[in-house]
Short mmCIF file of C-alpha atoms and ligand atoms in Angstrom, two decimals:
data_model
loop_
_atom_site.label_atom_id
_atom_site.label_comp_id
_atom_site.label_asym_id
_atom_site.label_seq_id
_atom_site.Cartn_x
_atom_site.Cartn_y
_atom_site.Cartn_z
CA MET A 473 -18.44 -4.38 21.65
CA THR A 474 -18.53 -3.53 17.94
CA ARG A 475 -19.34 -6.54 15.81
CA MET A 476 -17.83 -7.37 12.41
CA TRP A 477 -19.57 -7.28 9.05
CA ILE A 478 -20.25 -10.41 6.98
CA GLY A 479 -22.88 -10.85 4.27
CA GLY A 480 -24.48 -7.49 5.03
CA ARG A 481 -25.00 -8.27 8.74
CA TRP A 482 -23.29 -7.42 12.01
CA THR A 483 -21.93 -10.60 13.52
CA THR A 484 -19.76 -12.00 16.31
CA ALA A 485 -16.87 -14.43 15.83
CA ALA A 486 -17.61 -18.14 15.69
CA SER A 487 -15.41 -18.52 18.77
CA ARG A 488 -17.41 -15.79 20.58
CA GLN A 489 -14.05 -14.34 21.56
CA THR A 490 -13.15 -10.65 21.35
CA PHE A 491 -9.99 -8.58 21.71
CA PRO A 492 -9.44 -4.99 22.86
CA VAL A 493 -8.58 -2.00 20.70
CA ASP A 494 -6.44 0.60 22.52
CA ASN A 495 -5.95 4.33 22.24
CA PRO A 496 -2.15 4.73 21.89
CA ALA A 497 -2.32 8.30 23.26
CA THR A 498 -4.01 7.30 26.56
CA GLU A 499 -3.36 3.52 26.73
CA GLN A 500 -7.06 3.09 27.47
CA ILE A 501 -9.29 0.47 25.86
CA LEU A 502 -11.62 2.03 23.30
CA ASP A 503 -13.73 -0.99 22.49
CA ARG A 504 -13.63 -4.71 21.83
CA VAL A 505 -14.09 -6.43 18.46
CA PRO A 506 -14.61 -10.06 17.42
CA ARG A 507 -11.54 -12.29 17.31
CA ALA A 508 -12.22 -14.06 14.02
CA ASP A 509 -10.67 -17.35 12.92
CA GLY A 510 -10.81 -19.69 9.95
CA ARG A 511 -14.53 -20.38 10.42
CA ASP A 512 -15.30 -16.68 10.07
CA ALA A 513 -12.97 -16.48 7.08
CA ASP A 514 -15.05 -19.28 5.49
CA ARG A 515 -18.29 -17.39 6.16
CA ALA A 516 -16.96 -14.13 4.76
CA VAL A 517 -15.56 -15.79 1.63
CA ALA A 518 -18.84 -17.66 1.08
CA ALA A 519 -20.80 -14.39 1.37
CA ALA A 520 -18.43 -12.66 -1.07
CA ALA A 521 -18.52 -15.57 -3.54
CA GLU A 522 -22.32 -15.51 -3.50
CA ALA A 523 -22.41 -11.72 -4.00
CA PHE A 524 -19.85 -11.89 -6.80
CA ARG A 525 -22.31 -13.78 -9.02
CA THR A 526 -24.51 -10.69 -9.17
CA TRP A 527 -21.93 -7.97 -8.72
CA ARG A 528 -19.79 -9.08 -11.68
CA GLY A 529 -22.76 -8.39 -13.97
CA VAL A 530 -23.36 -4.84 -12.73
CA SER A 531 -22.45 -2.37 -15.45
CA GLY A 532 -19.41 -0.15 -15.19
CA LEU A 533 -21.73 2.85 -15.28
CA GLU A 534 -23.66 1.66 -12.26
CA ARG A 535 -20.48 0.77 -10.40
CA ALA A 536 -19.18 4.26 -11.10
CA SER A 537 -22.34 5.83 -9.74
CA LEU A 538 -22.14 3.72 -6.54
CA MET A 539 -18.51 4.66 -6.05
CA HIS A 540 -19.29 8.36 -6.28
CA GLN A 541 -22.17 7.85 -3.83
CA PHE A 542 -19.85 6.11 -1.40
CA ALA A 543 -17.33 8.97 -1.70
CA ALA A 544 -20.11 11.44 -0.88
CA ARG A 545 -21.10 9.42 2.19
CA LEU A 546 -17.49 9.43 3.40
CA ARG A 547 -17.36 13.20 3.03
CA ALA A 548 -20.67 13.62 4.85
CA ARG A 549 -19.26 11.81 7.92
CA HIS A 550 -15.64 12.87 7.60
CA THR A 551 -15.26 14.44 11.05
CA ALA A 552 -16.63 11.39 12.90
CA ILE A 553 -14.55 8.98 10.84
CA ALA A 554 -11.38 11.07 11.22
CA ARG A 555 -11.95 11.19 14.97
CA GLN A 556 -12.13 7.39 15.11
CA VAL A 557 -8.92 7.01 13.07
CA THR A 558 -7.26 9.40 15.53
CA LEU A 559 -8.48 7.55 18.61
CA GLU A 560 -7.25 4.14 17.55
CA GLY A 561 -4.22 5.06 15.40
CA GLY A 562 -2.77 8.13 17.15
CA LYS A 563 -2.26 10.22 14.01
CA PRO A 564 -3.27 13.89 14.48
CA TYR A 565 -6.94 14.57 13.80
CA ILE A 566 -6.16 17.23 11.18
CA GLU A 567 -4.14 14.67 9.18
CA ASN A 568 -6.96 12.15 9.49
CA LEU A 569 -9.43 14.65 8.04
CA ASP A 570 -7.07 14.73 5.08
CA GLU A 571 -6.92 10.93 5.03
CA VAL A 572 -10.72 10.61 4.85
CA GLU A 573 -10.95 13.22 2.07
CA TRP A 574 -8.17 11.47 0.16
CA CYS A 575 -9.96 8.17 0.59
CA ALA A 576 -13.12 9.73 -0.92
CA ALA A 577 -11.04 11.17 -3.77
CA VAL A 578 -9.67 7.69 -4.54
CA PHE A 579 -13.25 6.35 -4.82
CA ASP A 580 -14.09 9.27 -7.11
CA TYR A 581 -10.99 8.60 -9.20
CA TYR A 582 -11.78 4.91 -9.69
CA GLY A 583 -15.44 5.82 -10.17
CA GLU A 584 -14.37 7.93 -13.14
CA ILE A 585 -12.48 5.08 -14.75
CA ALA A 586 -14.84 2.28 -13.63
CA ARG A 587 -16.81 2.72 -16.83
CA ASP A 588 -13.77 1.84 -18.88
CA GLN A 589 -14.06 -1.89 -18.43
CA ALA A 590 -13.19 -2.44 -22.06
CA GLY A 591 -9.85 -3.88 -22.95
CA LYS A 592 -8.84 -3.45 -26.58
CA VAL A 593 -9.62 -4.65 -30.07
CA LEU A 594 -6.72 -6.18 -31.99
CA ALA A 595 -6.05 -6.19 -35.70
CA PRO A 596 -7.64 -9.47 -36.91
CA VAL A 597 -5.62 -12.19 -38.62
CA PHE A 598 -8.26 -12.31 -41.39
CA PRO A 599 -11.00 -9.79 -42.20
CA HIS A 600 -13.79 -12.10 -41.07
CA GLN A 601 -12.29 -12.43 -37.63
CA VAL A 602 -12.44 -10.37 -34.48
CA ASN A 603 -9.84 -10.39 -31.75
CA PHE A 604 -10.47 -8.52 -28.55
CA VAL A 605 -9.16 -8.42 -25.02
CA ARG A 606 -11.51 -7.91 -22.12
CA LYS A 607 -10.57 -7.34 -18.52
CA GLU A 608 -12.32 -9.61 -16.04
CA PRO A 609 -12.51 -9.46 -12.25
CA TYR A 610 -10.71 -12.18 -10.28
CA GLY A 611 -13.69 -13.02 -8.07
CA VAL A 612 -13.21 -12.87 -4.31
CA VAL A 613 -10.21 -10.77 -3.36
CA VAL A 614 -8.70 -10.31 0.09
CA CYS A 615 -7.52 -6.88 1.22
CA ILE A 616 -5.15 -6.95 4.20
CA VAL A 617 -4.39 -3.52 5.58
CA PRO A 618 -1.93 -2.02 8.14
CA TRP A 619 -2.69 0.53 10.86
CA ASN A 620 -0.74 3.63 9.82
CA TYR A 621 -3.22 4.84 7.15
CA PRO A 622 -6.03 2.37 7.75
CA LEU A 623 -8.60 3.94 5.44
CA LEU A 624 -6.38 5.40 2.74
CA LEU A 625 -4.50 2.16 2.20
CA LEU A 626 -7.81 0.32 2.22
CA SER A 627 -9.20 2.68 -0.45
CA TRP A 628 -6.18 2.00 -2.71
CA LYS A 629 -7.33 -1.64 -2.77
CA LEU A 630 -11.06 -1.54 -2.25
CA ALA A 631 -11.89 1.15 -4.83
CA PRO A 632 -10.11 -0.50 -7.79
CA ALA A 633 -11.23 -3.98 -6.65
CA LEU A 634 -14.88 -2.87 -6.77
CA ALA A 635 -14.41 -0.85 -9.95
CA ALA A 636 -13.10 -4.02 -11.60
CA GLY A 637 -16.11 -6.03 -10.39
CA ASN A 638 -14.61 -8.13 -7.59
CA ALA A 639 -16.22 -8.99 -4.27
CA VAL A 640 -14.01 -8.27 -1.28
CA VAL A 641 -13.09 -9.52 2.18
CA ILE A 642 -11.26 -6.87 4.21
CA LYS A 643 -8.93 -7.76 7.08
CA PRO A 644 -8.09 -4.49 8.84
CA SER A 645 -5.14 -4.27 11.20
CA GLU A 646 -5.87 -5.52 14.71
CA GLU A 647 -4.73 -2.06 15.89
CA THR A 648 -7.29 -0.08 13.87
CA PRO A 649 -10.41 -2.10 13.02
CA LEU A 650 -12.98 0.37 14.40
CA SER A 651 -12.64 3.03 11.69
CA THR A 652 -12.98 0.37 8.98
CA LEU A 653 -16.08 -1.05 10.68
CA MET A 654 -17.55 2.48 10.66
CA LEU A 655 -17.72 2.22 6.86
CA ALA A 656 -19.60 -1.08 6.82
CA GLU A 657 -23.17 0.15 6.48
CA ASP A 658 -22.20 2.68 3.81
CA LEU A 659 -20.42 -0.09 1.91
CA ALA A 660 -23.73 -1.97 1.84
CA ILE A 661 -24.77 0.22 -1.12
CA PHE A 662 -22.62 -2.04 -3.30
CA GLY A 663 -24.88 -4.98 -2.45
CA ARG A 664 -25.17 -7.55 0.30
CA GLY A 665 -21.92 -9.46 0.71
CA VAL A 666 -19.99 -7.51 -1.92
CA VAL A 667 -17.77 -6.09 0.86
CA ASN A 668 -17.15 -8.00 4.09
CA ILE A 669 -14.99 -7.05 7.07
CA VAL A 670 -13.43 -9.62 9.40
CA THR A 671 -11.53 -8.49 12.47
CA GLY A 672 -8.74 -10.41 14.11
CA PHE A 673 -5.09 -11.36 13.97
CA GLY A 674 -3.03 -12.18 10.92
CA SER A 675 -2.13 -15.70 11.93
CA GLU A 676 -5.69 -16.54 13.03
CA VAL A 677 -7.88 -15.10 10.27
CA GLY A 678 -5.49 -13.43 7.80
CA GLU A 679 -3.76 -16.64 6.82
CA PRO A 680 -6.99 -18.67 6.36
CA LEU A 681 -8.12 -15.94 3.97
CA VAL A 682 -4.84 -16.13 2.06
CA THR A 683 -4.99 -19.91 1.71
CA HIS A 684 -8.75 -20.18 1.14
CA LYS A 685 -9.50 -22.06 -2.08
CA GLU A 686 -12.11 -19.52 -3.17
CA THR A 687 -10.01 -16.37 -2.80
CA SER A 688 -8.21 -15.53 -6.01
CA LEU A 689 -6.04 -12.55 -5.16
CA VAL A 690 -4.49 -11.09 -2.03
CA ALA A 691 -3.77 -7.37 -1.91
CA PHE A 692 -1.56 -6.73 1.08
CA THR A 693 0.13 -3.71 2.64
CA GLY A 694 2.39 -4.24 5.61
CA SER A 695 5.85 -5.27 6.70
CA ILE A 696 8.31 -7.26 4.62
CA ALA A 697 8.28 -10.05 7.25
CA THR A 698 4.51 -10.48 6.91
CA GLY A 699 4.70 -10.09 3.13
CA LYS A 700 7.10 -13.05 3.02
CA ARG A 701 4.82 -15.14 5.24
CA ILE A 702 1.87 -14.38 2.98
CA ALA A 703 3.90 -15.24 -0.12
CA GLU A 704 4.88 -18.58 1.45
CA ALA A 705 1.29 -19.36 2.42
CA ALA A 706 0.01 -18.36 -1.03
CA ALA A 707 2.68 -20.25 -3.00
CA PRO A 708 1.14 -23.77 -2.88
CA HIS A 709 -2.08 -22.28 -4.29
CA LEU A 710 -0.20 -20.10 -6.84
CA LYS A 711 -2.42 -17.28 -5.64
CA LYS A 712 -2.03 -13.85 -7.24
CA LEU A 713 -0.39 -11.36 -4.91
CA ASN A 714 -0.02 -7.61 -4.75
CA LEU A 715 2.46 -6.75 -1.99
CA GLU A 716 3.10 -3.20 -0.76
CA LEU A 717 5.86 -3.56 1.80
CA GLY A 718 8.27 -1.56 3.91
CA GLY A 719 10.74 1.12 2.88
CA ASN A 720 13.95 2.78 4.05
CA ASP A 721 13.82 5.83 1.84
CA PRO A 722 16.90 7.95 1.17
CA PHE A 723 16.68 11.75 1.07
CA ILE A 724 19.40 13.74 -0.73
CA VAL A 725 19.98 17.47 -0.19
CA CYS A 726 22.28 19.14 -2.74
CA ASP A 727 24.06 22.43 -2.16
CA ASP A 728 22.31 24.45 -4.88
CA VAL A 729 19.00 24.83 -3.03
CA ASP A 730 17.67 27.02 -0.23
CA VAL A 731 18.79 24.94 2.76
CA ASP A 732 15.95 26.15 4.99
CA VAL A 733 13.37 25.03 2.45
CA ALA A 734 15.06 21.65 2.05
CA ALA A 735 15.25 21.22 5.85
CA LYS A 736 11.51 21.86 6.17
CA GLY A 737 10.78 19.30 3.46
CA ALA A 738 13.14 16.83 5.10
CA ALA A 739 11.57 17.28 8.54
CA TRP A 740 8.13 16.69 7.05
CA ALA A 741 9.40 13.50 5.40
CA ALA A 742 11.04 12.31 8.63
CA PHE A 743 8.41 13.16 11.24
CA LEU A 744 5.01 13.08 9.53
CA ASN A 745 2.87 10.66 11.57
CA MET A 746 5.91 10.12 13.82
CA GLY A 747 7.81 8.61 10.92
CA GLN A 748 5.21 5.84 10.68
CA VAL A 749 4.82 6.30 6.95
CA CYS A 750 6.10 3.64 4.55
CA THR A 751 7.74 6.39 2.46
CA SER A 752 9.20 8.35 5.40
CA GLY A 753 12.65 9.78 4.78
CA GLU A 754 14.80 7.41 6.84
CA ARG A 755 18.36 8.28 5.67
CA PHE A 756 19.49 11.83 4.93
CA TYR A 757 22.52 12.48 2.69
CA VAL A 758 23.50 16.15 2.69
CA PHE A 759 26.25 17.85 0.65
CA GLU A 760 29.18 18.74 2.95
CA SER A 761 29.13 22.37 1.85
CA VAL A 762 25.66 22.91 3.38
CA TYR A 763 25.74 20.15 6.01
CA GLU A 764 26.24 22.36 9.12
CA ARG A 765 23.50 24.82 8.08
CA PHE A 766 21.12 22.03 7.18
CA VAL A 767 21.65 20.15 10.46
CA LYS A 768 21.13 23.33 12.51
CA LYS A 769 17.85 24.16 10.78
CA PHE A 770 16.64 20.55 10.83
CA VAL A 771 17.30 20.22 14.57
CA SER A 772 15.51 23.49 15.31
CA ILE A 773 12.43 22.22 13.41
CA ALA A 774 12.55 18.84 15.19
CA ARG A 775 12.81 20.56 18.61
CA GLY A 776 9.86 22.79 17.78
CA LEU A 777 7.42 19.99 16.94
CA ARG A 778 4.59 19.85 19.47
CA LEU A 779 3.75 16.41 20.84
CA GLY A 780 0.47 15.66 22.53
CA ASN A 781 -3.05 14.34 22.36
CA PRO A 782 -3.68 13.85 18.63
CA LEU A 783 -7.23 15.16 19.02
CA GLY A 784 -5.87 18.48 20.27
CA PRO A 785 -5.73 21.46 17.91
CA ASP A 786 -2.17 22.63 18.61
CA ILE A 787 -0.08 19.55 18.09
CA ASP A 788 2.12 18.29 15.28
CA CYS A 789 2.77 14.71 16.38
CA GLY A 790 0.85 12.06 18.30
CA PRO A 791 2.14 8.84 19.87
CA LEU A 792 3.69 5.76 18.31
CA ILE A 793 1.26 2.90 17.75
CA ARG A 794 2.27 0.64 20.62
CA GLU A 795 4.75 0.10 23.43
CA SER A 796 6.63 -2.72 21.68
CA HIS A 797 7.20 -0.48 18.66
CA ARG A 798 8.55 2.31 20.87
CA ALA A 799 10.87 -0.14 22.63
CA GLN A 800 12.15 -1.41 19.28
CA ILE A 801 12.97 2.15 18.16
CA GLU A 802 14.79 2.81 21.43
CA ARG A 803 16.89 -0.31 20.92
CA LYS A 804 17.88 0.86 17.44
CA ILE A 805 18.99 4.23 18.80
CA GLU A 806 20.95 2.62 21.67
CA ASP A 807 22.63 0.34 19.17
CA ALA A 808 23.63 3.30 16.95
CA VAL A 809 24.91 5.31 19.94
CA ALA A 810 26.95 2.32 21.11
CA GLN A 811 28.61 2.36 17.68
CA GLY A 812 29.47 6.07 17.88
CA ALA A 813 26.33 7.91 16.74
CA LYS A 814 25.52 11.21 18.47
CA ILE A 815 22.01 12.33 19.41
CA LEU A 816 21.47 16.03 18.64
CA CYS A 817 17.89 16.13 19.87
CA GLY A 818 15.20 13.75 21.08
CA GLY A 819 16.13 10.14 21.68
CA ARG A 820 13.84 9.81 24.70
CA ARG A 821 10.24 9.62 25.91
CA PRO A 822 8.93 13.15 26.60
CA PRO A 823 9.04 13.53 30.41
CA ARG A 824 5.81 15.52 30.59
CA LEU A 825 3.71 12.91 28.74
CA LYS A 826 3.40 10.06 31.22
CA LYS A 827 0.65 8.17 29.41
CA GLY A 828 0.71 7.14 25.77
CA PHE A 829 3.49 5.79 23.56
CA PHE A 830 5.10 9.17 22.83
CA PHE A 831 8.67 9.60 21.68
CA GLU A 832 10.59 12.76 20.87
CA PRO A 833 11.59 13.45 17.24
CA THR A 834 15.23 12.42 17.11
CA VAL A 835 18.17 13.64 15.02
CA LEU A 836 21.37 11.60 14.87
CA VAL A 837 24.77 12.38 13.37
CA ASN A 838 28.09 10.46 13.22
CA VAL A 839 26.16 7.57 11.74
CA SER A 840 27.56 5.03 9.34
CA GLN A 841 25.96 3.13 6.50
CA SER A 842 26.44 -0.19 8.30
CA MET A 843 24.31 0.69 11.34
CA SER A 844 21.00 -1.13 11.60
CA LEU A 845 19.01 2.12 11.51
CA MET A 846 20.55 2.82 8.09
CA ARG A 847 20.05 -0.69 6.75
CA SER A 848 16.53 -1.55 7.89
CA GLU A 849 13.23 0.27 8.21
CA THR A 850 12.80 2.12 11.53
CA PHE A 851 9.21 3.32 11.01
CA GLY A 852 9.71 5.93 13.70
CA PRO A 853 10.67 9.60 14.22
CA ILE A 854 14.40 9.07 13.73
CA ALA A 855 16.49 11.06 11.25
CA PRO A 856 20.13 10.03 10.78
CA ILE A 857 22.08 12.63 8.75
CA VAL A 858 25.25 11.86 6.78
CA PRO A 859 27.52 14.41 5.00
CA VAL A 860 28.44 13.50 1.41
CA SER A 861 31.09 14.88 -0.94
CA GLY A 862 28.75 15.29 -3.94
CA ILE A 863 26.07 13.75 -6.08
CA GLU A 864 27.97 10.54 -6.92
CA GLU A 865 28.55 9.62 -3.28
CA ALA A 866 24.99 10.63 -2.34
CA VAL A 867 23.47 8.44 -5.03
CA ARG A 868 25.80 5.52 -4.31
CA LEU A 869 24.87 5.50 -0.61
CA ALA A 870 21.18 6.15 -1.31
CA ASP A 871 20.96 3.11 -3.57
CA ASP A 872 22.97 0.90 -1.22
CA SER A 873 19.86 -0.79 0.20
CA GLU A 874 17.66 -3.87 -0.06
CA TYR A 875 14.62 -1.60 -0.23
CA GLY A 876 13.19 0.38 -3.14
CA LEU A 877 9.97 2.08 -2.14
CA GLY A 878 10.63 5.81 -2.50
CA ALA A 879 13.50 8.30 -2.75
CA ASN A 880 13.84 12.08 -2.54
CA ILE A 881 16.17 14.75 -3.79
CA TYR A 882 16.30 18.52 -3.34
CA THR A 883 18.13 20.23 -6.20
CA ASN A 884 17.60 22.75 -8.96
CA ARG A 885 20.06 21.00 -11.25
CA LEU A 886 18.21 18.87 -13.72
CA GLU A 887 21.22 16.67 -14.43
CA TRP A 888 21.65 15.84 -10.72
CA ALA A 889 17.95 15.11 -10.32
CA MET A 890 17.90 12.86 -13.40
CA TYR A 891 21.18 11.16 -12.48
CA ALA A 892 19.74 10.30 -9.06
CA MET A 893 16.40 9.25 -10.54
CA GLU A 894 18.10 6.88 -13.00
CA ASN A 895 20.46 5.32 -10.47
CA ILE A 896 18.33 4.84 -7.37
CA HIS A 897 15.88 1.95 -7.16
CA ALA A 898 12.57 3.48 -6.08
CA GLY A 899 8.94 2.95 -7.06
CA THR A 900 8.36 6.66 -6.48
CA PHE A 901 11.01 9.36 -6.90
CA TRP A 902 10.29 12.81 -5.48
CA ILE A 903 12.13 15.92 -6.66
CA ASN A 904 11.77 18.96 -4.37
CA ASP A 905 8.34 17.85 -3.08
CA PRO A 906 8.52 14.93 -0.65
CA LEU A 907 5.70 12.46 0.01
CA THR A 908 3.20 13.92 -2.42
CA ASP A 909 1.10 11.44 -4.35
CA ASN A 910 -1.03 11.64 -7.45
CA ASP A 911 -3.89 9.13 -7.54
CA ALA A 912 -3.39 8.69 -11.27
CA GLY A 913 0.23 7.58 -10.83
CA PRO A 914 1.26 4.04 -9.83
CA PHE A 915 2.57 3.49 -6.29
CA GLY A 916 4.64 0.55 -5.13
CA GLY A 917 8.04 -0.81 -4.40
CA MET A 918 11.08 -2.15 -6.20
CA ARG A 919 13.41 -4.76 -4.69
CA MET A 920 12.17 -6.00 -1.29
CA SER A 921 9.63 -3.18 -0.99
CA GLY A 922 7.04 -5.15 -2.85
CA MET A 923 5.55 -6.42 -6.05
CA GLY A 924 2.71 -4.94 -8.06
CA ARG A 925 1.37 -1.41 -8.00
CA GLU A 926 -1.57 0.46 -6.49
CA LEU A 927 -3.26 3.62 -7.80
CA GLY A 928 -3.43 4.72 -11.41
CA ILE A 929 -4.58 2.44 -14.19
CA GLU A 930 -1.94 -0.05 -13.00
CA GLY A 931 -3.81 -0.19 -9.68
CA LEU A 932 -7.03 -1.09 -11.51
CA ASP A 933 -5.29 -3.69 -13.67
CA ALA A 934 -4.01 -5.32 -10.49
CA PHE A 935 -7.62 -6.36 -9.82
CA ARG A 936 -8.60 -7.65 -13.25
CA GLU A 937 -7.07 -10.12 -15.64
CA PRO A 938 -7.11 -10.04 -19.41
CA LYS A 939 -8.98 -12.56 -21.50
CA HIS A 940 -8.11 -12.71 -25.20
CA VAL A 941 -11.14 -13.58 -27.33
CA HIS A 942 -10.69 -14.83 -30.91
CA MET A 943 -13.85 -15.09 -33.04
CA ASP A 944 -14.46 -16.02 -36.66
CA TRP A 945 -17.92 -15.06 -37.85
CA ARG A 946 -17.94 -17.60 -40.65
CA VAL A 947 -18.60 -21.14 -39.60
CA GLU A 948 -16.59 -23.10 -42.09
CA ALA A 949 -14.51 -26.18 -42.06
CA LYS A 950 -10.86 -25.34 -41.78
CA PRO A 951 -7.92 -27.57 -42.51
CA TYR A 952 -6.68 -27.19 -38.93
CA TRP A 953 -4.10 -29.86 -39.35
CA TYR A 954 -2.55 -27.89 -42.24
CA PRO A 955 -2.24 -24.46 -40.65
CA TYR A 956 0.53 -23.48 -43.06
CA ARG A 957 -1.65 -23.88 -46.14
CA TRP A 958 -4.62 -22.24 -44.50
CA LYS A 959 -2.64 -19.12 -43.59
CA GLY A 960 -1.15 -18.86 -47.05
CA VAL A 961 2.27 -20.08 -45.98
CA PRO A 962 3.72 -22.86 -48.11
CA ALA A 963 3.59 -26.16 -46.29
CA PRO A 964 6.93 -27.85 -45.58
CA PRO A 965 7.75 -30.65 -47.98
CA ALA A 966 5.93 -33.86 -47.18
CA PRO A 967 8.08 -36.48 -45.44
CA PRO A 968 9.34 -39.16 -47.81
CA ARG A 969 7.06 -42.14 -47.95
CA LYS A 970 8.32 -45.31 -46.52
CA ARG A 971 9.06 -47.85 -49.14
CA ARG A 972 7.26 -51.07 -48.77
CA THR A 973 9.60 -53.96 -48.82
CA PRO A 974 8.46 -56.27 -51.50
P1 LIG B 555 2.15 -5.96 9.57
O1 LIG B 555 2.86 -6.66 8.48
O2 LIG B 555 2.48 -6.35 10.97
O3 LIG B 555 0.56 -6.17 9.45
C1 LIG B 555 -0.15 -5.76 8.30
C2 LIG B 555 -1.44 -6.56 8.22
O4 LIG B 555 -1.13 -7.92 7.96
C3 LIG B 555 -2.29 -6.55 9.49
O5 LIG B 555 -3.65 -6.45 9.13
C4 LIG B 555 -2.00 -7.90 10.09
O6 LIG B 555 -3.02 -8.38 10.93
C5 LIG B 555 -1.86 -8.75 8.86
N1 LIG B 555 -1.10 -10.00 9.04
C6 LIG B 555 -0.10 -10.25 9.92
N2 LIG B 555 0.35 -11.52 9.76
C7 LIG B 555 -0.38 -12.08 8.78
C8 LIG B 555 -0.39 -13.36 8.16
N3 LIG B 555 0.46 -14.33 8.54
N4 LIG B 555 -1.29 -13.59 7.17
C9 LIG B 555 -2.14 -12.63 6.77
N5 LIG B 555 -2.18 -11.39 7.32
C10 LIG B 555 -1.31 -11.11 8.31
O7 LIG B 555 2.38 -4.41 9.34
P2 LIG B 555 1.91 -3.18 10.23
O8 LIG B 555 2.73 -3.13 11.48
O9 LIG B 555 0.43 -3.19 10.36
O10 LIG B 555 2.32 -1.94 9.27
C11 LIG B 555 3.59 -1.41 9.23
C12 LIG B 555 4.35 -1.90 8.01
O11 LIG B 555 3.58 -1.65 6.84
C13 LIG B 555 5.67 -1.17 7.80
O12 LIG B 555 6.66 -2.10 7.44
C14 LIG B 555 5.37 -0.24 6.64
O13 LIG B 555 6.48 0.14 5.87
C15 LIG B 555 4.41 -1.05 5.85
N6 LIG B 555 3.61 -0.17 4.98
C16 LIG B 555 3.83 -0.24 3.63
C17 LIG B 555 3.12 0.61 2.78
C18 LIG B 555 3.30 0.57 1.28
O14 LIG B 555 2.42 1.07 0.59
N7 LIG B 555 4.35 0.00 0.76
C19 LIG B 555 2.21 1.50 3.33
C20 LIG B 555 2.03 1.53 4.71
C21 LIG B 555 2.73 0.67 5.52
#
């Protein structure tokens, strides 16, 4: 059993219970971890609150140095960590190497700006006054993370939270806690109790963290359903929330581009990590004039993707995360087919892979906008393709959604790209380069895809709140009850005196 990490020590759950962590490629149990509950949440929050008293006073310079040191430690162990992410999450090892490096880069990025703790100085009302705004940490913040990019999505929270001076309690996904626990001893460089990791289920330990009176902010990435539950639980406490939720991203292909290039980009957006990416392309709108060519190329790429053990060198896709997720995807496909959709490739479990939650990359046509796979997030390797008459129809259908996480377009025509960008709700809009992120740019969702932003300076501001300080360096009596006269503004006429009745 691997224990969890509270107050700089390895520990079991108060209940002494554990739960298994599976390998989705083999269906074998990898390890067991503590099944934490509210009592463990209390311990972790107490340890973080205690550590915060010291950590908040550590200079930005020192924080920056620690963050760079942590990034170096991640890089030094990147193969072992990537292997663990692969074993428990099923994403190909090569992509997990990239995830660990990206995670280190995020710590370096926030290390660079950690020194800039200053807010701003305002023009004073009078010359003998100073007005400034400083940015303060919240205190104890809770980071709740999903399984699809367990370390990257943690780094988007943890790095800015630490850079801002907060102490942290991490709740990794119950599917992928082992890779997060691997970081525990390296995280100890920030100080005992500054970062704590509790393992367990959302309803058992996640919610007690959300409602705990000493946690000030919850940074959450996960599904819309869980995001709503967290918002409901947080509401009575008016707790600050940053919610990164699901997506159902549209992908437009215009007829002025090299169709083969666009099809490769589209296949990457659809099938990367088996479509288990919040910004996966989930709905493809292709100009009629290039539709047949695009579909042919797209299907040939999908058929050529190699499925298998994600630790193997010659594979493109691993398994889905769990059996229930695979069954849910199958139901969506059956539902679409029952309504007239046609499967061009995939749509089944690969016959040669008997163990593991594998599923073939699937391309569907004859789909309509009302089908459930067009209206709600699938989070799987399913690509429905729809022909459109031109840019207006493409943009209208693309924006016809409750979601607003990301959107893509392939075109060389600036006016089409800008028209789509202006008229589609999306926190990130990609033109000719799907799913590429820049750590200095904000990431997040519009509409139901979330509230708040991660990455960039916005991602740092999410973890600190402004305090406006007004100071007068002359101690003098002021006629506070006559502010008009004091500020040089004529006072309103005095109210007429009441006449005394003789
Ligand atoms: P999930 O919502 O089931 O779980 C996410 C985390 O929340 C887990 O750690 C879980 O234990 C915890 N949790 C569950 N119930 C809770 C509760 N009541 N209180 C507190 N915590 C609770 O999501 P998942 O299946 O792990 O991840 C897939 C989802 O995440 C997809 O919808 C995907 O789009 C979304 N996602 C969004 C982004 C983004 O940046 N917007 C990135 C990746 C994934």
